[in-house]
Amino acid sequence: MSTLPPAILSGSRSPSSTGLDADVIIVGAGPTGLTLAAELAIAKVNVLVLERRANQDLDGSRAGGLHARTLELLETRGALAPFLAAGAPAQIVGFAWMPLDISDFPTRHPYGLALSQQDIERQLLAWATKCGVSIRRNTVVAQLMQDEHAVTVPLDDGEVLRGAWVVGCDGAHSVVRRAAGMAFEGSPPSICHILAELRLRETPAWGLKRDVLGIHAIGPLPETGGGASNAVPGTVRARVMLTEAGVERRTAPTLDEVCQRLREVYGQDFGAHDASWLSWFTDAARQASPYRVGRLLVAGDAAHVHYPTGGQGLNLGMQDAFNLGWKLAQVVRGISDETLLDSYQRERHPVAARVLQNTRAQSALLRTDAQTEALRESVASWLVMNEPRVAVAAMLAGLDVHYDLGHGHPLLGRRIPDLRLHTADGPTHIATLLHDARPLLIDLGVQDSIDIGPWTQHVRMINAECRERWVLPVIGEVTPPRGLLVRPDGHVAWVSEGGTSGLAEALVQWHGCTVNTTPLAASKDGHSFMSEIPIPSNPPLAT
């Protein structure tokens, strides 16, 4: 049984009745924090987000773009349309700046979405607000202390909050991670870039430049903001990225430093002035371990940082949130034992470790010595071949993630394709059936109703027919399943190719139950999962 106190186990109580300010306190209202908050709110969990910024504005436009898997996940919540309206579908996948086309991939979104982080955060804020999420701004967490039942969160203004759980989505310098005592180990920086968004009096040759130190780039920025033109006659807005000679930088550059570096690299500073954003980044790669200590968890940049090439970081954090949200909600509501949260570390830590590995490789390929240039040309020649292109692009787009849920059908542990189903109520897509973030049990064998006993209130059950091919990125076409248990994050937890073997264990493992049996209607041919399923009493979660 869960070790949570009875007051926390109740799904109908208010936090105030337990002496808590929220079931879950999220520190940080960036992309990861907003996504997690929306997921928890959909699951009817009382969530409070603490954010140090006064509003959602960012200092600079930052990197942006949503990969295909993130688009699929937003589709499963019915939240994608505003993002598509705000951005531009494009082929944004690339390895070490070598473009990779995914237009032939088996997904309803064989593309990425070109959209700045500023606009991504605005859309996420609108979604979270629509879900009823409460955000406290101008709020700085001073420290955290946890006990058996809750976490105490003192703020820098002297106020003290209490939450049953706290999730740090507060970036690379996470207060939550440090308070939990989580290690944050990895590789130190080997390269440093400075960034600036500013105005130029002379228009440069846009694009990349390579020299002995590495890569540099100057690109145009739009002259609009807030729907109005901000053009200044005789100037252009630009973003500048310059590689430095060392990695010792610890503070943002000054405009004078940017101008000096422009002169060193390009022979002139192009009349650079009016800098609206100055920053820097390195290729340091670090990862938290573990992701959970007691009632403290981390996600997004608080859990992993890496070189930004490939545009994976923001997407990785949002996908962390989709994995964690439903699990934490089930624990808060008393549906599952808190050991369910161990699967968050078990599933997401390897995914982030692989991102750290591939960004280290990409960083190395961007060096400009003769040996690296030769290697880069070789890699580029391999990536035009179909099999390497598909494997690498699927990894970068997040479409090949496979959680180890044991042996079985190729769908087990992978994202379910968003296929069209035919039901008694008419045709629908699988993503539509996941809008309420509930587990989904799909019977593709017969059309009769199924009694899922103690899971009726929590698991959505549907009888359907699928007339499409089941095709997975990298894997290819697979045998059509007869039945599927789909988790709220869209990953398949159980697959039937005829019978019901393993269904009870999957339901208990992922969606909680302590009864001994549940009767299901008998099938005419004996091959559907219309039979009595034995339910183990208090079985342990798989390790």
XYZ file of C-alpha atoms in Angstrom:
543
model
C 0.000 0.000 0.000
C 1.070 3.613 -0.481
C 2.912 5.273 2.370
C 1.020 8.510 1.769
C -1.287 9.646 4.588
C -5.047 9.073 4.058
C -5.709 12.772 3.517
C -3.395 12.779 0.510
C -4.881 9.586 -0.872
C -8.327 11.080 -1.262
C -9.025 12.315 -4.764
C -11.821 14.623 -3.651
C -10.225 16.713 -0.892
C -8.874 20.209 -1.225
C -5.261 20.985 -0.278
C -6.422 23.351 2.469
C -8.117 20.462 4.256
C -4.762 18.725 4.558
C -2.718 21.725 5.686
C -1.125 21.880 2.244
C -1.040 24.719 -0.260
C -1.096 22.260 -3.165
C -0.800 18.573 -3.944
C 2.123 19.372 -6.225
C 4.278 22.495 -6.279
C 6.214 23.030 -9.504
C 9.211 25.351 -9.372
C 9.618 26.998 -12.765
C 7.108 28.037 -15.445
C 9.201 27.283 -18.512
C 8.152 24.741 -21.161
C 8.669 21.740 -18.875
C 6.924 23.252 -15.859
C 3.926 24.495 -17.844
C 3.506 21.147 -19.606
C 3.674 19.242 -16.321
C 1.236 21.653 -14.671
C -1.286 21.200 -17.487
C -0.958 17.403 -17.295
C -1.590 17.403 -13.540
C -4.517 19.794 -13.834
C -6.142 17.601 -16.506
C -5.864 14.728 -14.009
C -7.634 16.895 -11.389
C -4.581 17.337 -9.203
C -4.221 20.605 -7.280
C -1.039 22.119 -8.669
C 0.741 25.411 -7.935
C 3.520 26.793 -10.136
C 6.125 29.149 -8.694
C 7.925 31.395 -11.190
C 10.516 34.110 -10.570
C 9.632 36.056 -13.748
C 6.941 38.725 -13.599
C 5.447 37.472 -16.884
C 6.161 34.898 -19.592
C 8.466 37.192 -21.572
C 11.996 36.010 -22.332
C 15.035 38.234 -22.683
C 15.747 36.883 -26.161
C 13.917 34.826 -28.759
C 16.037 31.804 -27.721
C 16.206 28.640 -29.738
C 12.886 27.239 -30.792
C 11.123 24.456 -32.584
C 8.990 21.466 -31.696
C 9.913 18.020 -32.972
C 7.433 15.477 -34.316
C 7.043 13.485 -31.084
C 6.225 16.621 -29.093
C 3.607 17.541 -31.693
C 2.110 14.062 -31.340
C 1.931 14.410 -27.552
C 0.225 17.802 -27.763
C -2.224 16.196 -30.204
C -3.106 13.570 -27.569
C -4.384 16.402 -25.336
C -6.229 18.290 -28.047
C -3.774 21.146 -27.510
C -1.857 21.162 -30.798
C -3.958 23.422 -33.032
C -2.858 26.775 -31.519
C 0.803 25.790 -31.872
C 0.312 24.900 -35.541
C -1.453 28.216 -36.105
C 1.400 30.157 -34.489
C 4.295 28.323 -36.156
C 5.342 26.993 -39.523
C 5.669 23.265 -40.289
C 9.199 22.628 -41.546
C 11.910 20.007 -41.810
C 13.884 21.084 -38.738
C 15.708 17.852 -37.878
C 19.472 17.982 -38.308
C 22.595 16.264 -37.026
C 25.564 18.598 -36.500
C 23.770 21.067 -38.790
C 23.359 18.438 -41.507
C 19.629 18.486 -42.421
C 17.596 15.279 -42.242
C 14.216 14.904 -43.949
C 11.423 13.059 -42.087
C 8.629 13.778 -44.577
C 8.341 10.055 -45.358
C 8.042 8.978 -41.696
C 4.964 7.020 -40.515
C 3.396 9.746 -38.388
C 0.580 12.238 -38.845
C 3.218 14.925 -38.258
C 6.205 14.086 -40.482
C 7.748 17.493 -39.810
C 8.808 19.814 -37.025
C 7.330 23.171 -36.122
C 9.411 26.311 -36.499
C 8.376 28.402 -33.496
C 10.438 30.494 -31.096
C 10.652 29.501 -27.450
C 8.902 32.748 -26.589
C 5.901 31.730 -28.665
C 6.046 28.132 -27.434
C 5.853 29.364 -23.848
C 2.960 31.680 -24.665
C 0.971 28.806 -26.142
C 1.827 26.524 -23.224
C 0.757 29.231 -20.785
C -2.581 29.580 -22.579
C -3.083 25.795 -22.433
C -2.129 25.551 -18.759
C -4.378 28.488 -17.885
C -7.284 26.873 -19.747
C -6.669 23.737 -17.663
C -6.982 25.805 -14.475
C -3.323 26.012 -13.479
C -2.412 28.632 -10.871
C 0.923 30.465 -11.298
C 2.510 32.674 -8.640
C 4.937 35.113 -10.220
C 7.798 37.180 -8.805
C 8.346 34.212 -6.501
C 11.793 32.929 -5.572
C 12.280 29.654 -3.702
C 14.908 30.056 -1.003
C 15.283 26.434 0.065
C 13.307 23.212 0.574
C 12.896 20.704 3.391
C 10.960 17.456 3.171
C 9.541 15.103 5.764
C 7.541 11.888 5.552
C 4.327 13.609 4.512
C 5.161 16.794 2.610
C 7.731 19.338 1.452
C 8.185 22.730 3.089
C 9.038 25.513 0.619
C 10.299 28.764 2.204
C 10.245 31.724 -0.175
C 12.731 34.586 -0.190
C 10.042 36.995 1.064
C 9.572 34.953 4.250
C 6.373 33.138 3.268
C 6.366 29.360 3.710
C 4.409 26.960 1.459
C 3.712 23.240 1.840
C 3.120 20.680 -0.895
C 2.834 16.910 -0.899
C 5.312 16.813 -3.787
C 7.691 19.323 -5.382
C 9.012 19.073 -8.928
C 11.975 21.178 -9.976
C 11.558 22.500 -13.503
C 13.874 25.360 -12.609
C 16.706 24.923 -15.056
C 20.370 24.051 -14.987
C 20.973 25.798 -11.654
C 17.987 24.089 -10.038
C 17.299 24.933 -6.395
C 15.216 21.750 -6.106
C 18.004 19.522 -7.409
C 20.507 21.027 -5.012
C 18.145 20.784 -2.053
C 17.567 17.110 -2.843
C 21.302 16.467 -2.939
C 21.138 14.970 -6.430
C 24.418 14.531 -8.246
C 24.799 16.514 -11.478
C 27.736 14.930 -13.225
C 28.974 14.761 -16.776
C 31.547 16.354 -19.033
C 32.945 19.899 -18.702
C 32.753 22.415 -21.569
C 35.186 22.192 -24.466
C 33.733 25.104 -26.436
C 31.964 28.375 -25.635
C 29.732 30.537 -27.824
C 28.478 34.060 -27.192
C 25.058 35.159 -28.423
C 23.629 38.562 -29.170
C 20.425 39.969 -30.600
C 21.127 43.489 -31.789
C 20.996 45.965 -34.659
C 23.505 46.268 -37.479
C 24.075 49.363 -39.597
C 25.628 47.283 -42.368
C 24.072 44.106 -43.740
C 26.495 41.156 -43.535
C 26.556 37.978 -45.581
C 24.037 35.882 -43.683
C 24.874 32.356 -42.677
C 27.717 30.253 -41.284
C 31.406 30.985 -41.179
C 34.103 28.534 -40.129
C 37.604 29.224 -38.891
C 40.234 27.525 -36.753
C 38.222 28.146 -33.567
C 34.938 26.734 -34.833
C 31.665 27.983 -36.260
C 30.156 31.463 -36.263
C 26.821 32.649 -37.620
C 24.842 35.809 -38.327
C 21.163 35.616 -39.193
C 18.330 38.119 -39.699
C 15.561 38.541 -37.121
C 12.004 39.728 -37.836
C 11.296 43.416 -37.394
C 7.951 42.841 -35.725
C 6.952 42.363 -32.122
C 3.539 42.398 -30.490
C 1.980 42.698 -33.941
C 3.700 46.009 -34.738
C 6.740 46.840 -36.831
C 9.871 47.832 -34.917
C 11.946 48.627 -37.991
C 14.603 51.322 -37.667
C 15.610 52.928 -40.999
C 19.151 52.146 -42.052
C 19.521 49.121 -39.742
C 18.660 45.419 -39.605
C 17.926 43.205 -36.604
C 20.227 40.224 -36.327
C 21.214 37.361 -34.126
C 24.933 36.741 -33.812
C 26.661 33.593 -32.563
C 30.420 33.682 -32.149
C 32.817 31.020 -30.912
C 35.288 32.150 -28.273
C 38.919 31.150 -27.917
C 38.434 29.704 -24.420
C 35.783 28.264 -22.135
C 36.406 30.408 -19.055
C 33.391 32.693 -19.446
C 31.042 32.818 -16.447
C 28.938 35.894 -17.286
C 27.094 37.234 -20.311
C 29.237 39.229 -22.765
C 29.041 42.982 -23.095
C 28.196 44.696 -26.375
C 31.827 45.847 -26.596
C 32.991 42.229 -26.319
C 30.618 41.190 -29.092
C 31.851 43.992 -31.359
C 35.459 43.075 -30.655
C 34.814 39.419 -31.481
C 32.982 40.403 -34.701
C 36.033 42.382 -35.793
C 38.306 39.413 -35.021
C 36.159 36.949 -36.976
C 34.707 39.074 -39.812
C 37.153 41.965 -39.974
C 34.409 44.458 -39.018
C 31.581 44.827 -36.488
C 28.924 45.903 -39.042
C 27.988 48.855 -36.846
C 26.564 46.607 -34.140
C 24.535 48.483 -31.506
C 21.295 48.413 -29.481
C 21.705 44.888 -28.084
C 18.410 43.559 -26.707
C 19.856 40.252 -25.509
C 23.348 39.051 -24.641
C 24.093 35.520 -23.505
C 26.452 32.570 -23.853
C 26.412 28.771 -23.814
C 28.825 25.852 -23.845
C 28.804 22.168 -24.714
C 28.910 21.037 -21.081
C 26.805 17.894 -20.664
C 25.469 16.940 -17.239
C 22.684 14.765 -15.897
C 21.025 14.487 -12.502
C 21.077 11.204 -10.669
C 18.625 10.185 -9.402
C 15.621 12.108 -10.745
C 13.743 11.584 -7.484
C 14.746 11.845 -3.829
C 11.746 11.262 -1.557
C 9.125 13.846 -2.455
C 11.443 15.936 -4.623
C 11.711 15.335 -8.377
C 13.386 17.119 -11.281
C 12.561 17.398 -14.984
C 13.790 19.294 -18.031
C 17.012 21.288 -17.727
C 16.997 20.687 -13.973
C 17.594 17.027 -14.835
C 19.874 17.340 -17.875
C 21.842 19.966 -19.811
C 23.700 19.566 -23.082
C 24.849 21.324 -26.242
C 21.760 22.704 -28.033
C 22.555 21.438 -31.524
C 19.723 19.291 -32.847
C 17.122 21.317 -30.936
C 16.398 18.502 -28.500
C 16.490 20.164 -25.065
C 13.108 21.889 -24.911
C 11.416 18.851 -26.450
C 13.177 16.472 -24.068
C 11.886 18.445 -21.087
C 8.304 18.538 -22.347
C 8.442 14.790 -22.957
C 9.748 14.320 -19.389
C 6.612 16.120 -18.239
C 4.268 13.919 -20.275
C 5.933 10.835 -18.770
C 5.870 12.097 -15.184
C 2.525 13.893 -15.086
C 0.096 10.971 -15.188
C 2.239 8.894 -12.837
C 2.445 11.621 -10.216
C -1.288 12.259 -10.600
C -2.097 8.603 -9.914
C 0.085 8.644 -6.803
C -1.490 11.866 -5.513
C -4.994 10.485 -6.093
C -4.167 7.187 -4.404
C -4.663 5.126 -7.561
C -1.074 3.859 -7.546
C 1.613 3.251 -4.983
C 4.336 5.895 -4.979
C 6.836 3.314 -6.269
C 5.235 3.942 -9.663
C 7.411 7.072 -9.694
C 10.508 4.883 -9.876
C 9.553 4.166 -13.495
C 10.050 7.869 -14.283
C 13.764 7.555 -13.552
C 13.958 4.139 -15.167
C 12.403 5.339 -18.429
C 13.522 8.929 -18.847
C 17.105 8.806 -17.552
C 18.302 6.574 -20.454
C 16.530 8.808 -22.991
C 18.341 11.905 -21.720
C 21.650 10.009 -21.498
C 21.327 9.218 -25.192
C 20.686 12.897 -25.966
C 23.815 13.857 -24.040
C 25.742 11.289 -26.042
C 24.499 12.435 -29.442
C 25.039 16.131 -28.654
C 28.621 15.390 -27.588
C 29.095 13.710 -30.965
C 27.515 16.643 -32.785
C 29.700 19.119 -30.900
C 32.796 17.173 -31.953
C 31.686 17.155 -35.603
C 31.420 20.943 -35.608
C 35.135 21.388 -35.045
C 37.049 22.739 -38.019
C 40.407 20.924 -38.051
C 41.248 18.873 -41.136
C 40.628 15.523 -39.455
C 37.174 16.550 -38.202
C 36.263 18.032 -41.580
C 37.097 14.676 -43.181
C 35.011 12.856 -40.590
C 32.126 15.267 -41.090
C 32.171 14.673 -44.843
C 32.112 10.915 -44.231
C 29.182 11.182 -41.799
C 27.306 13.395 -44.256
C 27.752 10.770 -46.977
C 26.351 8.085 -44.658
C 23.346 10.158 -43.643
C 22.103 10.448 -47.223
C 21.628 6.665 -47.165
C 18.112 5.724 -46.155
C 18.755 3.460 -43.184
C 21.188 5.776 -41.326
C 18.982 8.791 -42.118
C 15.893 7.115 -40.684
C 17.672 5.880 -37.549
C 19.321 9.202 -36.701
C 16.341 11.378 -37.638
C 13.931 9.227 -35.598
C 16.212 9.582 -32.589
C 16.422 13.373 -32.909
C 12.671 13.726 -33.527
C 11.883 11.564 -30.475
C 9.986 9.001 -32.546
C 12.074 5.944 -31.692
C 11.870 6.059 -27.884
C 11.460 2.555 -26.501
C 10.845 1.974 -22.796
C 11.960 -1.465 -21.663
C 8.686 -3.062 -20.577
C 9.810 -6.604 -21.268
C 9.787 -8.907 -24.275
C 6.891 -9.191 -26.666
C 5.280 -7.430 -29.596
C 7.359 -4.574 -31.145
C 4.698 -2.077 -29.999
C 5.358 -2.854 -26.322
C 7.037 0.150 -24.707
C 6.863 2.269 -27.865
C 4.605 5.172 -28.852
C 1.346 4.053 -30.366
C 0.840 5.239 -33.943
C -2.043 7.687 -34.218
C -4.129 5.504 -36.487
C -7.764 5.904 -37.482
C -10.137 3.582 -35.644
C -13.708 2.664 -36.536
C -15.984 2.474 -33.496
C -19.695 2.192 -32.803
C -19.741 5.994 -32.488
C -17.970 6.503 -35.797
C -14.367 6.941 -36.921
C -11.823 8.553 -34.620
C -8.081 8.770 -34.120
C -6.256 7.188 -31.192
C -4.913 10.607 -30.130
C -8.473 11.867 -29.745
C -9.238 9.036 -27.325
C -6.356 10.210 -25.107
C -7.534 13.813 -24.720
C -8.602 13.278 -21.102
C -5.223 11.713 -20.210
C -6.793 8.436 -19.075
C -5.367 4.977 -19.750
C -6.914 3.456 -22.878
C -7.772 -0.231 -23.369
C -8.489 -0.960 -27.039
C -10.136 -4.224 -28.102
C -9.483 -4.786 -31.796
C -10.668 -8.414 -31.747
C -14.450 -8.289 -31.303
C -17.124 -5.639 -30.945
C -18.768 -6.853 -27.710
C -18.431 -4.868 -24.496
C -15.756 -5.744 -21.953
C -16.186 -5.498 -18.196
C -12.899 -4.223 -16.761
C -14.181 -4.445 -13.209
C -12.308 -2.274 -10.699
C -10.674 -0.182 -13.448
C -13.976 1.016 -14.948
C -13.751 4.509 -13.429
C -10.112 5.006 -14.345
C -9.390 3.132 -17.579
C -11.204 4.003 -20.786
C -12.323 0.917 -22.707
C -13.198 0.912 -26.405
C -14.061 -1.709 -29.025
C -12.801 -0.779 -32.465
C -11.628 -1.902 -35.862
C -8.420 -0.635 -37.472
C -8.121 -0.872 -41.260
C -4.691 0.760 -41.502
C -1.213 -0.757 -41.469
C 0.735 -0.656 -38.211
C 4.067 0.934 -39.101
C 6.728 2.161 -36.655
C 9.648 4.486 -37.403
C 12.890 2.516 -37.892
C 11.123 -0.808 -37.135
C 8.783 -0.810 -40.127
C 5.474 -2.650 -40.434
C 4.455 -4.875 -37.499
C 1.776 -7.494 -36.941
C -1.602 -5.856 -36.188
C -2.441 -6.273 -32.487
C -5.704 -7.729 -31.197
C -5.719 -5.589 -28.082
C -3.710 -2.755 -26.534
C -3.329 -1.030 -23.180
C -2.129 2.492 -23.880
C -0.768 4.643 -21.066
C -1.776 8.324 -20.868
C 1.624 9.282 -22.347
C 0.807 7.297 -25.488
C 3.203 4.420 -24.818
C 1.917 0.874 -25.121
C 1.918 -1.050 -21.819
C 0.375 -4.312 -23.044
C -0.247 -5.956 -26.420
C -2.508 -8.884 -27.247
C -2.000 -11.016 -30.311
C -4.981 -13.150 -29.294
C -5.418 -13.909 -25.596
C -5.353 -11.997 -22.326
C -2.015 -13.122 -20.942
C -0.316 -10.285 -19.062
C -3.244 -7.839 -19.131
C -4.043 -8.121 -15.430
C -0.426 -7.598 -14.466
C -0.135 -4.582 -16.788
C -3.300 -2.994 -15.396
C -2.113 -3.462 -11.832
C 1.442 -2.346 -12.548
C 0.533 0.842 -14.359
C -2.939 1.718 -13.119
C -3.326 0.229 -9.668
C -5.669 -2.313 -8.094
C -5.713 -4.670 -5.102
C -8.605 -7.038 -5.867
C -8.134 -10.709 -6.727
C -10.216 -11.182 -9.880
C -12.352 -9.258 -12.318
C -14.838 -11.052 -14.592
C -14.768 -10.210 -18.267
C -17.335 -11.422 -20.793
C -16.457 -14.640 -22.568
C -15.449 -14.493 -26.197
C -17.075 -16.590 -28.881
C -13.776 -17.837 -30.273
C -11.790 -17.825 -27.046
C -9.045 -15.730 -28.617
C -10.088 -12.245 -27.590
C -9.419 -10.989 -24.084
C -13.103 -11.645 -23.238
C -12.345 -14.007 -20.382
C -11.852 -13.969 -16.655
C -8.577 -12.313 -15.768
C -6.898 -13.270 -12.488
C -5.650 -10.207 -10.643
C -2.656 -10.652 -8.321
C -3.126 -9.032 -4.927
C -0.662 -6.176 -4.303
C 1.871 -7.325 -6.918
C 5.239 -5.545 -7.014
C 6.049 -3.182 -9.843
C 8.384 -4.610 -12.439
C 11.993 -3.598 -11.969
